[in-house]
Amino acid sequence: MQDGSDRPLAYASRVLKTAEKRYAQIEREGLAIIFGLSKFNQDLYGNHFYLETDNKALTYVFNPSKGIPEFSANRVRRWATILANYNYQISYVKSSLNKADFLSRLPVDNPDENWADVDPNYIYYFSNVTKQDKILSKILNFVKDGRWPSYAYKENDYKYFASKRFELSIESNALLWNHRVIVPTKLRSKLLNKLHESHLGIVKMKSTARSYFWWPKIDRDIENYIKNCESCKMNQPNPPRSVLSPWPWPEKPWQRIHLDFAGPLRNTMYLIIVDAHSKWLEVLTMKSTTSEMTRETFARFGLPEVVVSDQGTQFKSNQFQTFLAKNGIIYIDGPARHAQSNGQAESSVKVIKTALKKLIQDNFNDTDYALSKFLFDYRNSIHSTTGVTPSELMFRHKIRSQFRSILPPCSPVVKEKVKCSQLKQKSCFKGQRTVCFVPGERVLVRKFSEK
């Protein structure tokens, strides 16, 4: 108005949907801004306007003169893209001065909503523990007030949070760094134990943790946890000795599979099947012939184009070879006494054996349960070569896990990642032997048969 006061021209509101009520606080505040823009688009589009919010973090995330923070959630990035079409200036106001704050707190009856259908979210389990945590309880107050004392930028216990102060938010009295839950000290050892329950390595544990939760020096804690794991110490692999020559990466799932046997483990043999594209693992208990077991697997995933195995007698049988020929499947076997040629399957056999040994040492007496648990975690963990989980490449979506109840991660581009990973593996491989032969050259051949 001419006297400098503000007068409302119109009001707009709506009730949050069931899924929206589970958004983080910063996302609900951002949703309100997007709703207002769409409601009054005809008045705002093409005109310069001022946008006021009592969420200080949004003034940095949606600031038109700054880029979007790297770890912002996907929906926040989409909203920032929508806002880029408008000419606006965003600023922070205290809740006491925000004229919409009172109206947003009015109770609204919604009899149509069925609360029994709402799934619990693990993030609420952190609320009470966060209040009791000596450090996080203070950080919680800093974020609520929007004021950080000077000592928070200097003391070790607080400076990690102060450096991320513009990216912190609160959800039901639990602290979030963008889309990742900040875990209180009391719960960190439990989460580390849950992460390492299947004895996955450092890289997989870190990649899983970075998708769901965070605390200061989490990478160091994960490394120390694995270093102190007795089962991992007792089952460390021997270093490789030959030059690495990776197979070409197939363009689609189930195009080339690798087969091998593992065992006997507790008097049981297992057939290992590995998809070369997605790194998906299938482990079948051998109760019948190889052709019957593979036929059951092909009924689920379809017929592959190429099957690779060693020269085991089961794979050389007439029954198995006839089955492959009738279904138009190309069969490739490696040279005798050179298991490295089928390295994809051999590596998986080693992984399965090691995992089962570790789980058995952890008193998992039920081998089938231990195997199922390991396969679930392995298929839902990011693979070091592809950069994504086997389930995402196999089924184009990630298997739901307990950690998924916090927030899902994003999927990166795969093909170039695989090429870079294979080149890096080849350059860093500790092989020292390179042999070249020319036609007509005399060579020595080791004969394994008895004289």
Tab-separated table of C-alpha atoms in Angstrom:
chain	number	residue	atom	x	y	z
A	1	MET	CA	0.000	0.000	0.000
A	2	GLN	CA	1.048	3.628	-0.245
A	3	ASP	CA	1.666	3.810	3.509
A	4	GLY	CA	4.122	0.898	3.261
A	5	SER	CA	1.840	-1.701	4.846
A	6	ASP	CA	0.993	-5.066	3.286
A	7	ARG	CA	-2.572	-6.077	2.474
A	8	PRO	CA	-3.639	-9.514	1.247
A	9	LEU	CA	-5.246	-9.735	-2.187
A	10	ALA	CA	-6.135	-13.436	-2.155
A	11	TYR	CA	-5.810	-16.576	-0.051
A	12	ALA	CA	-5.108	-20.142	-1.146
A	13	SER	CA	-4.584	-23.370	0.750
A	14	ARG	CA	-4.956	-27.114	0.480
A	15	VAL	CA	-4.544	-30.188	2.688
A	16	LEU	CA	-1.351	-32.195	2.352
A	17	LYS	CA	-1.691	-35.621	0.807
A	18	THR	CA	-0.739	-38.711	2.792
A	19	ALA	CA	2.638	-39.037	1.040
A	20	GLU	CA	3.346	-35.294	1.372
A	21	LYS	CA	2.892	-35.485	5.139
A	22	ARG	CA	5.945	-37.733	5.229
A	23	TYR	CA	8.103	-35.120	3.457
A	24	ALA	CA	10.949	-33.516	5.355
A	25	GLN	CA	10.176	-30.077	6.781
A	26	ILE	CA	12.253	-28.278	4.134
A	27	GLU	CA	10.375	-30.171	1.403
A	28	ARG	CA	6.962	-29.254	2.835
A	29	GLU	CA	8.005	-25.599	2.933
A	30	GLY	CA	9.203	-25.852	-0.676
A	31	LEU	CA	5.934	-27.544	-1.675
A	32	ALA	CA	4.013	-24.565	-0.272
A	33	ILE	CA	6.030	-22.194	-2.471
A	34	ILE	CA	5.413	-24.275	-5.600
A	35	PHE	CA	1.688	-24.470	-4.797
A	36	GLY	CA	1.508	-20.688	-4.450
A	37	LEU	CA	3.287	-20.159	-7.762
A	38	SER	CA	0.961	-22.506	-9.632
A	39	LYS	CA	-2.109	-20.960	-7.980
A	40	PHE	CA	-1.211	-17.369	-8.844
A	41	ASN	CA	0.810	-18.068	-11.976
A	42	GLN	CA	-1.115	-15.541	-14.117
A	43	ASP	CA	-0.261	-12.738	-11.689
A	44	LEU	CA	3.378	-13.695	-11.118
A	45	TYR	CA	4.699	-14.954	-14.453
A	46	GLY	CA	6.631	-12.234	-16.283
A	47	ASN	CA	6.581	-9.872	-13.284
A	48	HIS	CA	9.193	-9.292	-10.621
A	49	PHE	CA	7.976	-10.280	-7.162
A	50	TYR	CA	9.296	-10.887	-3.646
A	51	LEU	CA	9.124	-14.350	-2.089
A	52	GLU	CA	9.227	-14.555	1.724
A	53	THR	CA	9.697	-17.747	3.748
A	54	ASP	CA	10.438	-18.563	7.383
A	55	ASN	CA	12.650	-21.505	6.347
A	56	LYS	CA	16.148	-20.076	6.097
A	57	ALA	CA	17.586	-23.051	4.244
A	58	LEU	CA	15.220	-22.443	1.310
A	59	THR	CA	16.614	-18.945	0.822
A	60	TYR	CA	19.895	-20.602	-0.205
A	61	VAL	CA	18.447	-23.573	-2.083
A	62	PHE	CA	16.016	-21.420	-4.140
A	63	ASN	CA	18.252	-18.350	-4.408
A	64	PRO	CA	18.204	-17.431	-8.143
A	65	SER	CA	21.782	-16.112	-7.956
A	66	LYS	CA	23.222	-19.368	-6.564
A	67	GLY	CA	23.412	-22.913	-7.841
A	68	ILE	CA	21.490	-25.810	-6.360
A	69	PRO	CA	23.424	-27.600	-3.572
A	70	GLU	CA	24.977	-30.836	-4.805
A	71	PHE	CA	23.203	-33.091	-2.311
A	72	SER	CA	19.696	-31.654	-2.629
A	73	ALA	CA	16.837	-34.124	-2.941
A	74	ASN	CA	15.463	-34.751	-6.422
A	75	ARG	CA	12.117	-33.074	-5.856
A	76	VAL	CA	13.849	-29.962	-4.481
A	77	ARG	CA	15.965	-29.831	-7.652
A	78	ARG	CA	12.824	-30.076	-9.778
A	79	TRP	CA	11.204	-27.249	-7.856
A	80	ALA	CA	14.317	-25.089	-8.265
A	81	THR	CA	14.090	-25.699	-12.020
A	82	ILE	CA	10.461	-24.525	-12.002
A	83	LEU	CA	11.386	-21.395	-10.033
A	84	ALA	CA	14.090	-20.578	-12.586
A	85	ASN	CA	11.290	-19.529	-14.979
A	86	TYR	CA	10.252	-16.656	-12.684
A	87	ASN	CA	11.764	-13.265	-11.887
A	88	TYR	CA	11.789	-13.122	-8.113
A	89	GLN	CA	13.830	-12.259	-5.044
A	90	ILE	CA	13.673	-14.589	-2.041
A	91	SER	CA	14.225	-13.479	1.558
A	92	TYR	CA	13.924	-14.867	5.076
A	93	VAL	CA	11.399	-13.627	7.682
A	94	LYS	CA	10.895	-14.823	11.217
A	95	SER	CA	7.903	-17.029	11.896
A	96	SER	CA	6.450	-14.314	14.139
A	97	LEU	CA	6.453	-11.906	11.174
A	98	ASN	CA	5.240	-14.412	8.611
A	99	LYS	CA	1.569	-13.627	7.990
A	100	ALA	CA	0.867	-17.140	6.702
A	101	ASP	CA	2.369	-18.865	9.734
A	102	PHE	CA	-0.764	-18.632	11.895
A	103	LEU	CA	-3.083	-19.885	9.163
A	104	SER	CA	-0.825	-22.884	8.484
A	105	ARG	CA	-1.264	-24.052	12.075
A	106	LEU	CA	-5.071	-24.073	12.137
A	107	PRO	CA	-6.452	-27.611	12.687
A	108	VAL	CA	-8.130	-29.198	9.677
A	109	ASP	CA	-10.379	-32.210	9.930
A	110	ASN	CA	-9.841	-34.761	7.190
A	111	PRO	CA	-12.239	-37.681	7.859
A	112	ASP	CA	-11.495	-39.303	4.521
A	113	GLU	CA	-7.905	-40.022	5.416
A	114	ASN	CA	-7.175	-43.536	6.618
A	115	TRP	CA	-4.273	-43.272	9.046
A	116	ALA	CA	-4.114	-47.037	9.392
A	117	ASP	CA	-2.763	-47.220	5.852
A	118	VAL	CA	0.150	-44.898	6.546
A	119	ASP	CA	3.445	-46.791	6.677
A	120	PRO	CA	5.745	-45.954	9.593
A	121	ASN	CA	8.902	-44.087	8.681
A	122	TYR	CA	12.116	-44.939	10.477
A	123	ILE	CA	13.029	-41.274	10.702
A	124	TYR	CA	10.658	-40.839	13.645
A	125	TYR	CA	12.662	-43.356	15.651
A	126	PHE	CA	15.543	-40.892	15.787
A	127	SER	CA	13.486	-38.101	17.394
A	128	ASN	CA	13.699	-39.032	21.080
A	129	VAL	CA	17.344	-40.084	20.864
A	130	THR	CA	18.234	-36.826	19.102
A	131	LYS	CA	16.699	-34.809	21.961
A	132	GLN	CA	18.809	-36.753	24.467
A	133	ASP	CA	22.062	-36.405	22.508
A	134	LYS	CA	24.367	-33.815	24.081
A	135	ILE	CA	25.568	-32.363	20.758
A	136	LEU	CA	22.587	-32.891	18.463
A	137	SER	CA	20.122	-31.413	20.951
A	138	LYS	CA	22.035	-28.126	20.746
A	139	ILE	CA	22.311	-28.333	16.958
A	140	LEU	CA	18.544	-28.871	16.904
A	141	ASN	CA	18.018	-25.599	18.762
A	142	PHE	CA	20.485	-23.759	16.500
A	143	VAL	CA	18.571	-24.861	13.404
A	144	LYS	CA	15.203	-23.928	14.940
A	145	ASP	CA	16.371	-20.462	16.003
A	146	GLY	CA	18.409	-19.822	12.867
A	147	ARG	CA	21.242	-18.431	15.030
A	148	TRP	CA	24.585	-20.169	15.494
A	149	PRO	CA	26.927	-19.062	18.333
A	150	SER	CA	30.513	-18.189	17.517
A	151	TYR	CA	31.932	-21.247	19.309
A	152	ALA	CA	30.016	-23.533	16.936
A	153	TYR	CA	32.393	-22.552	14.114
A	154	LYS	CA	35.518	-23.439	16.123
A	155	GLU	CA	34.881	-26.425	18.390
A	156	ASN	CA	35.284	-29.866	16.808
A	157	ASP	CA	31.963	-31.153	18.095
A	158	TYR	CA	30.016	-28.426	16.294
A	159	LYS	CA	32.060	-27.190	13.319
A	160	TYR	CA	31.085	-30.145	11.092
A	161	PHE	CA	27.454	-29.114	11.470
A	162	ALA	CA	28.146	-25.384	11.230
A	163	SER	CA	29.767	-25.843	7.812
A	164	LYS	CA	26.502	-27.438	6.609
A	165	ARG	CA	24.133	-25.096	8.476
A	166	PHE	CA	22.332	-23.926	5.319
A	167	GLU	CA	21.587	-27.536	4.310
A	168	LEU	CA	20.233	-28.733	7.674
A	169	SER	CA	16.537	-29.195	8.341
A	170	ILE	CA	14.269	-30.757	10.965
A	171	GLU	CA	11.739	-33.551	10.542
A	172	SER	CA	9.762	-34.539	13.672
A	173	ASN	CA	12.625	-33.379	15.917
A	174	ALA	CA	15.148	-35.400	13.926
A	175	LEU	CA	17.972	-33.606	12.113
A	176	LEU	CA	18.445	-34.028	8.364
A	177	TRP	CA	21.340	-33.021	6.139
A	178	ASN	CA	19.488	-32.556	2.855
A	179	HIS	CA	17.855	-36.006	2.396
A	180	ARG	CA	20.111	-37.884	4.865
A	181	VAL	CA	19.226	-38.431	8.514
A	182	ILE	CA	21.853	-37.319	11.031
A	183	VAL	CA	22.291	-40.253	13.402
A	184	PRO	CA	22.701	-39.621	17.161
A	185	THR	CA	25.812	-41.030	18.854
A	186	LYS	CA	23.835	-43.688	20.706
A	187	LEU	CA	22.542	-45.284	17.477
A	188	ARG	CA	25.688	-45.162	15.348
A	189	SER	CA	27.152	-48.487	16.468
A	190	LYS	CA	23.805	-50.203	15.818
A	191	LEU	CA	23.622	-48.826	12.274
A	192	LEU	CA	27.230	-49.828	11.589
A	193	ASN	CA	26.445	-53.333	12.782
A	194	LYS	CA	23.350	-53.419	10.550
A	195	LEU	CA	25.358	-52.169	7.560
A	196	HIS	CA	28.020	-54.836	8.036
A	197	GLU	CA	25.622	-57.663	8.875
A	198	SER	CA	26.350	-59.398	5.551
A	199	HIS	CA	30.069	-58.480	5.751
A	200	LEU	CA	30.045	-56.249	2.683
A	201	GLY	CA	33.223	-54.289	1.988
A	202	ILE	CA	34.188	-50.690	2.727
A	203	VAL	CA	33.064	-49.316	-0.648
A	204	LYS	CA	29.590	-50.897	-0.488
A	205	MET	CA	29.061	-49.862	3.131
A	206	LYS	CA	30.018	-46.265	2.377
A	207	SER	CA	27.821	-46.074	-0.722
A	208	THR	CA	24.809	-47.414	1.219
A	209	ALA	CA	25.380	-45.057	4.140
A	210	ARG	CA	25.713	-42.032	1.841
A	211	SER	CA	22.255	-42.730	0.471
A	212	TYR	CA	20.447	-42.690	3.805
A	213	PHE	CA	22.245	-41.234	6.820
A	214	TRP	CA	25.295	-39.283	8.007
A	215	TRP	CA	27.304	-38.217	11.031
A	216	PRO	CA	30.722	-36.533	11.364
A	217	LYS	CA	33.636	-38.789	10.290
A	218	ILE	CA	31.285	-41.590	9.223
A	219	ASP	CA	33.769	-42.818	6.578
A	220	ARG	CA	36.491	-43.240	9.195
A	221	ASP	CA	34.094	-45.102	11.515
A	222	ILE	CA	33.120	-47.504	8.719
A	223	GLU	CA	36.783	-48.220	7.907
A	224	ASN	CA	37.646	-48.854	11.554
A	225	TYR	CA	34.609	-51.095	12.003
A	226	ILE	CA	35.642	-53.332	9.101
A	227	LYS	CA	39.281	-53.402	10.220
A	228	ASN	CA	38.167	-54.713	13.620
A	229	CYS	CA	35.804	-57.361	12.214
A	230	GLU	CA	37.258	-60.770	13.134
A	231	SER	CA	35.352	-62.640	10.399
A	232	CYS	CA	36.714	-60.285	7.721
A	233	LYS	CA	40.258	-60.654	9.065
A	234	MET	CA	40.081	-64.440	8.959
A	235	ASN	CA	38.804	-64.528	5.360
A	236	GLN	CA	40.922	-61.959	3.543
A	237	PRO	CA	41.675	-63.017	-0.065
A	238	ASN	CA	45.155	-63.615	-1.450
A	239	PRO	CA	46.509	-60.951	-3.838
A	240	PRO	CA	46.130	-61.623	-7.614
A	241	ARG	CA	49.136	-62.800	-9.616
A	242	SER	CA	48.325	-62.568	-13.330
A	243	VAL	CA	47.554	-59.795	-15.800
A	244	LEU	CA	43.885	-58.784	-15.829
A	245	SER	CA	41.968	-59.091	-19.105
A	246	PRO	CA	38.295	-58.184	-18.532
A	247	TRP	CA	35.442	-59.559	-20.593
A	248	PRO	CA	33.560	-57.013	-22.753
A	249	TRP	CA	30.554	-55.593	-20.926
A	250	PRO	CA	27.220	-56.754	-22.475
A	251	GLU	CA	24.765	-54.044	-23.515
A	252	LYS	CA	21.713	-55.593	-21.802
A	253	PRO	CA	20.827	-57.860	-18.858
A	254	TRP	CA	21.038	-61.647	-19.178
A	255	GLN	CA	22.915	-61.422	-22.492
A	256	ARG	CA	25.942	-63.352	-21.191
A	257	ILE	CA	25.977	-65.381	-17.984
A	258	HIS	CA	28.833	-67.165	-16.204
A	259	LEU	CA	28.398	-70.508	-14.406
A	260	ASP	CA	30.471	-72.279	-11.771
A	261	PHE	CA	30.125	-74.518	-8.731
A	262	ALA	CA	30.808	-73.661	-5.090
A	263	GLY	CA	31.267	-76.219	-2.370
A	264	PRO	CA	30.909	-78.506	-0.774
A	265	LEU	CA	29.831	-76.214	2.074
A	266	ARG	CA	28.262	-78.218	4.907
A	267	ASN	CA	27.971	-81.149	2.492
A	268	THR	CA	26.066	-79.068	-0.055
A	269	MET	CA	27.040	-78.024	-3.588
A	270	TYR	CA	25.839	-74.735	-5.074
A	271	LEU	CA	25.497	-73.634	-8.697
A	272	ILE	CA	26.572	-69.988	-9.117
A	273	ILE	CA	25.049	-67.975	-11.986
A	274	VAL	CA	26.286	-64.412	-12.641
A	275	ASP	CA	24.815	-61.961	-15.141
A	276	ALA	CA	27.762	-60.133	-16.743
A	277	HIS	CA	25.742	-56.949	-17.387
A	278	SER	CA	24.071	-56.300	-14.032
A	279	LYS	CA	26.316	-58.485	-11.787
A	280	TRP	CA	23.109	-60.144	-10.541
A	281	LEU	CA	23.846	-63.293	-8.527
A	282	GLU	CA	21.781	-66.482	-8.537
A	283	VAL	CA	22.798	-69.304	-6.167
A	284	LEU	CA	21.019	-72.646	-6.601
A	285	THR	CA	21.326	-75.642	-4.277
A	286	MET	CA	22.296	-78.627	-6.433
A	287	LYS	CA	19.534	-81.210	-6.043
A	288	SER	CA	19.398	-82.327	-9.679
A	289	THR	CA	21.370	-82.048	-12.935
A	290	THR	CA	22.767	-78.777	-14.245
A	291	SER	CA	20.330	-78.555	-17.182
A	292	GLU	CA	17.291	-78.873	-14.896
A	293	MET	CA	18.598	-76.187	-12.558
A	294	THR	CA	19.401	-73.735	-15.374
A	295	ARG	CA	16.055	-74.437	-17.059
A	296	GLU	CA	14.320	-73.287	-13.868
A	297	THR	CA	16.367	-70.081	-13.835
A	298	PHE	CA	15.793	-69.414	-17.557
A	299	ALA	CA	12.053	-69.706	-16.945
A	300	ARG	CA	12.327	-66.631	-14.712
A	301	PHE	CA	14.823	-64.490	-16.615
A	302	GLY	CA	14.666	-65.820	-20.182
A	303	LEU	CA	17.273	-67.477	-22.399
A	304	PRO	CA	20.767	-65.899	-22.495
A	305	GLU	CA	22.717	-65.481	-25.694
A	306	VAL	CA	26.039	-66.778	-24.295
A	307	VAL	CA	26.878	-69.159	-21.419
A	308	VAL	CA	30.454	-69.245	-20.065
A	309	SER	CA	31.806	-71.947	-17.743
A	310	ASP	CA	34.930	-73.920	-16.956
A	311	GLN	CA	35.466	-77.486	-18.189
A	312	GLY	CA	33.522	-79.150	-15.407
A	313	THR	CA	32.018	-82.530	-16.232
A	314	GLN	CA	28.509	-81.260	-15.448
A	315	PHE	CA	28.795	-78.616	-18.180
A	316	LYS	CA	30.280	-81.083	-20.679
A	317	SER	CA	27.438	-83.592	-20.306
A	318	ASN	CA	25.367	-84.449	-23.395
A	319	GLN	CA	22.180	-83.438	-21.603
A	320	PHE	CA	23.430	-79.921	-20.850
A	321	GLN	CA	25.046	-79.408	-24.262
A	322	THR	CA	21.855	-80.605	-26.027
A	323	PHE	CA	19.766	-78.241	-23.943
A	324	LEU	CA	21.956	-75.274	-24.961
A	325	ALA	CA	21.968	-76.260	-28.639
A	326	LYS	CA	18.194	-76.636	-28.830
A	327	ASN	CA	17.693	-73.166	-27.371
A	328	GLY	CA	20.264	-71.431	-29.587
A	329	ILE	CA	22.635	-70.577	-26.741
A	330	ILE	CA	26.329	-70.153	-27.536
A	331	TYR	CA	28.566	-72.074	-25.126
A	332	ILE	CA	32.109	-70.920	-24.240
A	333	ASP	CA	34.392	-72.899	-21.949
A	334	GLY	CA	37.745	-71.847	-20.574
A	335	PRO	CA	41.023	-73.730	-20.985
A	336	ALA	CA	41.672	-76.652	-18.643
A	337	ARG	CA	43.295	-75.852	-15.276
A	338	HIS	CA	42.902	-72.130	-15.890
A	339	ALA	CA	39.915	-71.014	-13.831
A	340	GLN	CA	40.875	-67.339	-14.267
A	341	SER	CA	39.373	-67.366	-17.778
A	342	ASN	CA	35.952	-67.602	-16.118
A	343	GLY	CA	36.909	-64.924	-13.641
A	344	GLN	CA	33.406	-63.444	-13.357
A	345	ALA	CA	32.001	-66.685	-11.922
A	346	GLU	CA	35.182	-67.558	-9.989
A	347	SER	CA	35.053	-64.173	-8.265
A	348	SER	CA	31.415	-64.734	-7.337
A	349	VAL	CA	32.199	-68.207	-5.981
A	350	LYS	CA	34.850	-66.664	-3.761
A	351	VAL	CA	32.401	-63.978	-2.607
A	352	ILE	CA	29.725	-66.569	-1.778
A	353	LYS	CA	32.140	-68.868	0.078
A	354	THR	CA	33.616	-66.018	2.090
A	355	ALA	CA	30.199	-64.585	2.974
A	356	LEU	CA	28.846	-67.943	4.115
A	357	LYS	CA	31.929	-68.607	6.237
A	358	LYS	CA	31.583	-65.222	7.916
A	359	LEU	CA	27.858	-65.632	8.540
A	360	ILE	CA	28.386	-69.150	9.912
A	361	GLN	CA	31.026	-67.756	12.270
A	362	ASP	CA	28.371	-65.231	13.363
A	363	ASN	CA	26.246	-68.211	14.459
A	364	PHE	CA	23.853	-68.200	11.493
A	365	ASN	CA	23.206	-71.938	11.757
A	366	ASP	CA	20.593	-71.916	8.995
A	367	THR	CA	22.715	-71.870	5.810
A	368	ASP	CA	19.728	-71.177	3.534
A	369	TYR	CA	18.712	-68.176	5.642
A	370	ALA	CA	22.283	-66.866	5.705
A	371	LEU	CA	22.567	-67.255	1.921
A	372	SER	CA	19.224	-65.525	1.286
A	373	LYS	CA	20.186	-62.630	3.517
A	374	PHE	CA	23.548	-62.191	1.805
A	375	LEU	CA	22.004	-62.302	-1.698
A	376	PHE	CA	19.400	-59.692	-0.684
A	377	ASP	CA	22.057	-57.281	0.602
A	378	TYR	CA	24.445	-57.973	-2.293
A	379	ARG	CA	21.809	-57.369	-4.972
A	380	ASN	CA	20.783	-54.122	-3.297
A	381	SER	CA	24.340	-52.755	-2.819
A	382	ILE	CA	26.142	-50.582	-5.343
A	383	HIS	CA	28.613	-52.613	-7.402
A	384	SER	CA	32.137	-51.198	-7.701
A	385	THR	CA	32.259	-51.761	-11.489
A	386	THR	CA	28.819	-50.575	-12.641
A	387	GLY	CA	28.331	-47.870	-10.026
A	388	VAL	CA	24.726	-48.998	-9.373
A	389	THR	CA	23.058	-51.951	-7.680
A	390	PRO	CA	22.550	-55.247	-9.586
A	391	SER	CA	18.791	-54.968	-9.002
A	392	GLU	CA	18.647	-51.581	-10.764
A	393	LEU	CA	20.366	-52.912	-13.888
A	394	MET	CA	18.413	-56.174	-13.834
A	395	PHE	CA	14.916	-54.840	-13.157
A	396	ARG	CA	15.328	-51.057	-13.672
A	397	HIS	CA	14.463	-50.424	-10.020
A	398	LYS	CA	16.126	-50.890	-6.657
A	399	ILE	CA	14.920	-53.612	-4.295
A	400	ARG	CA	13.191	-52.177	-1.232
A	401	SER	CA	15.214	-52.600	1.966
A	402	GLN	CA	14.895	-51.466	5.570
A	403	PHE	CA	17.095	-48.464	4.801
A	404	ARG	CA	14.781	-47.493	1.907
A	405	SER	CA	12.249	-46.325	4.502
A	406	ILE	CA	14.426	-43.245	5.042
A	407	LEU	CA	14.882	-42.044	1.449
A	408	PRO	CA	15.881	-43.614	-1.896
A	409	PRO	CA	19.068	-42.635	-3.700
A	410	CYS	CA	19.461	-41.508	-7.305
A	411	SER	CA	20.697	-43.755	-10.128
A	412	PRO	CA	23.784	-42.583	-12.114
A	413	VAL	CA	24.643	-43.213	-15.769
A	414	VAL	CA	26.078	-46.697	-16.051
A	415	LYS	CA	27.839	-47.432	-19.340
A	416	GLU	CA	30.695	-44.929	-19.105
A	417	LYS	CA	31.084	-45.766	-15.442
A	418	VAL	CA	31.711	-49.416	-16.318
A	419	LYS	CA	34.314	-48.552	-18.953
A	420	CYS	CA	36.174	-46.232	-16.576
A	421	SER	CA	36.033	-48.807	-13.782
A	422	GLN	CA	37.408	-51.567	-16.012
A	423	LEU	CA	40.251	-49.362	-17.247
A	424	LYS	CA	41.053	-48.412	-13.668
A	425	GLN	CA	40.964	-52.059	-12.583
A	426	LYS	CA	43.315	-53.009	-15.403
A	427	SER	CA	45.789	-50.202	-14.668
A	428	CYS	CA	45.793	-50.889	-10.914
A	429	PHE	CA	45.930	-54.687	-11.217
A	430	LYS	CA	49.100	-56.169	-9.749
A	431	GLY	CA	49.872	-58.516	-12.626
A	432	GLN	CA	53.513	-58.607	-13.697
A	433	ARG	CA	53.535	-61.175	-16.510
A	434	THR	CA	52.950	-60.220	-20.165
A	435	VAL	CA	53.591	-62.962	-22.753
A	436	CYS	CA	53.536	-62.542	-26.547
A	437	PHE	CA	53.979	-65.373	-29.067
A	438	VAL	CA	54.581	-65.357	-32.805
A	439	PRO	CA	53.660	-68.081	-35.327
A	440	GLY	CA	56.282	-70.852	-35.488
A	441	GLU	CA	57.838	-70.056	-32.130
A	442	ARG	CA	58.799	-73.067	-29.983
A	443	VAL	CA	57.221	-73.043	-26.525
A	444	LEU	CA	57.216	-75.268	-23.457
A	445	VAL	CA	53.903	-76.768	-22.363
A	446	ARG	CA	53.332	-78.227	-18.932
A	447	LYS	CA	51.689	-81.661	-19.092
A	448	PHE	CA	49.501	-82.456	-16.101
A	449	SER	CA	48.762	-86.085	-16.940
A	450	GLU	CA	50.914	-88.808	-15.418
A	451	LYS	CA	53.649	-90.371	-17.519
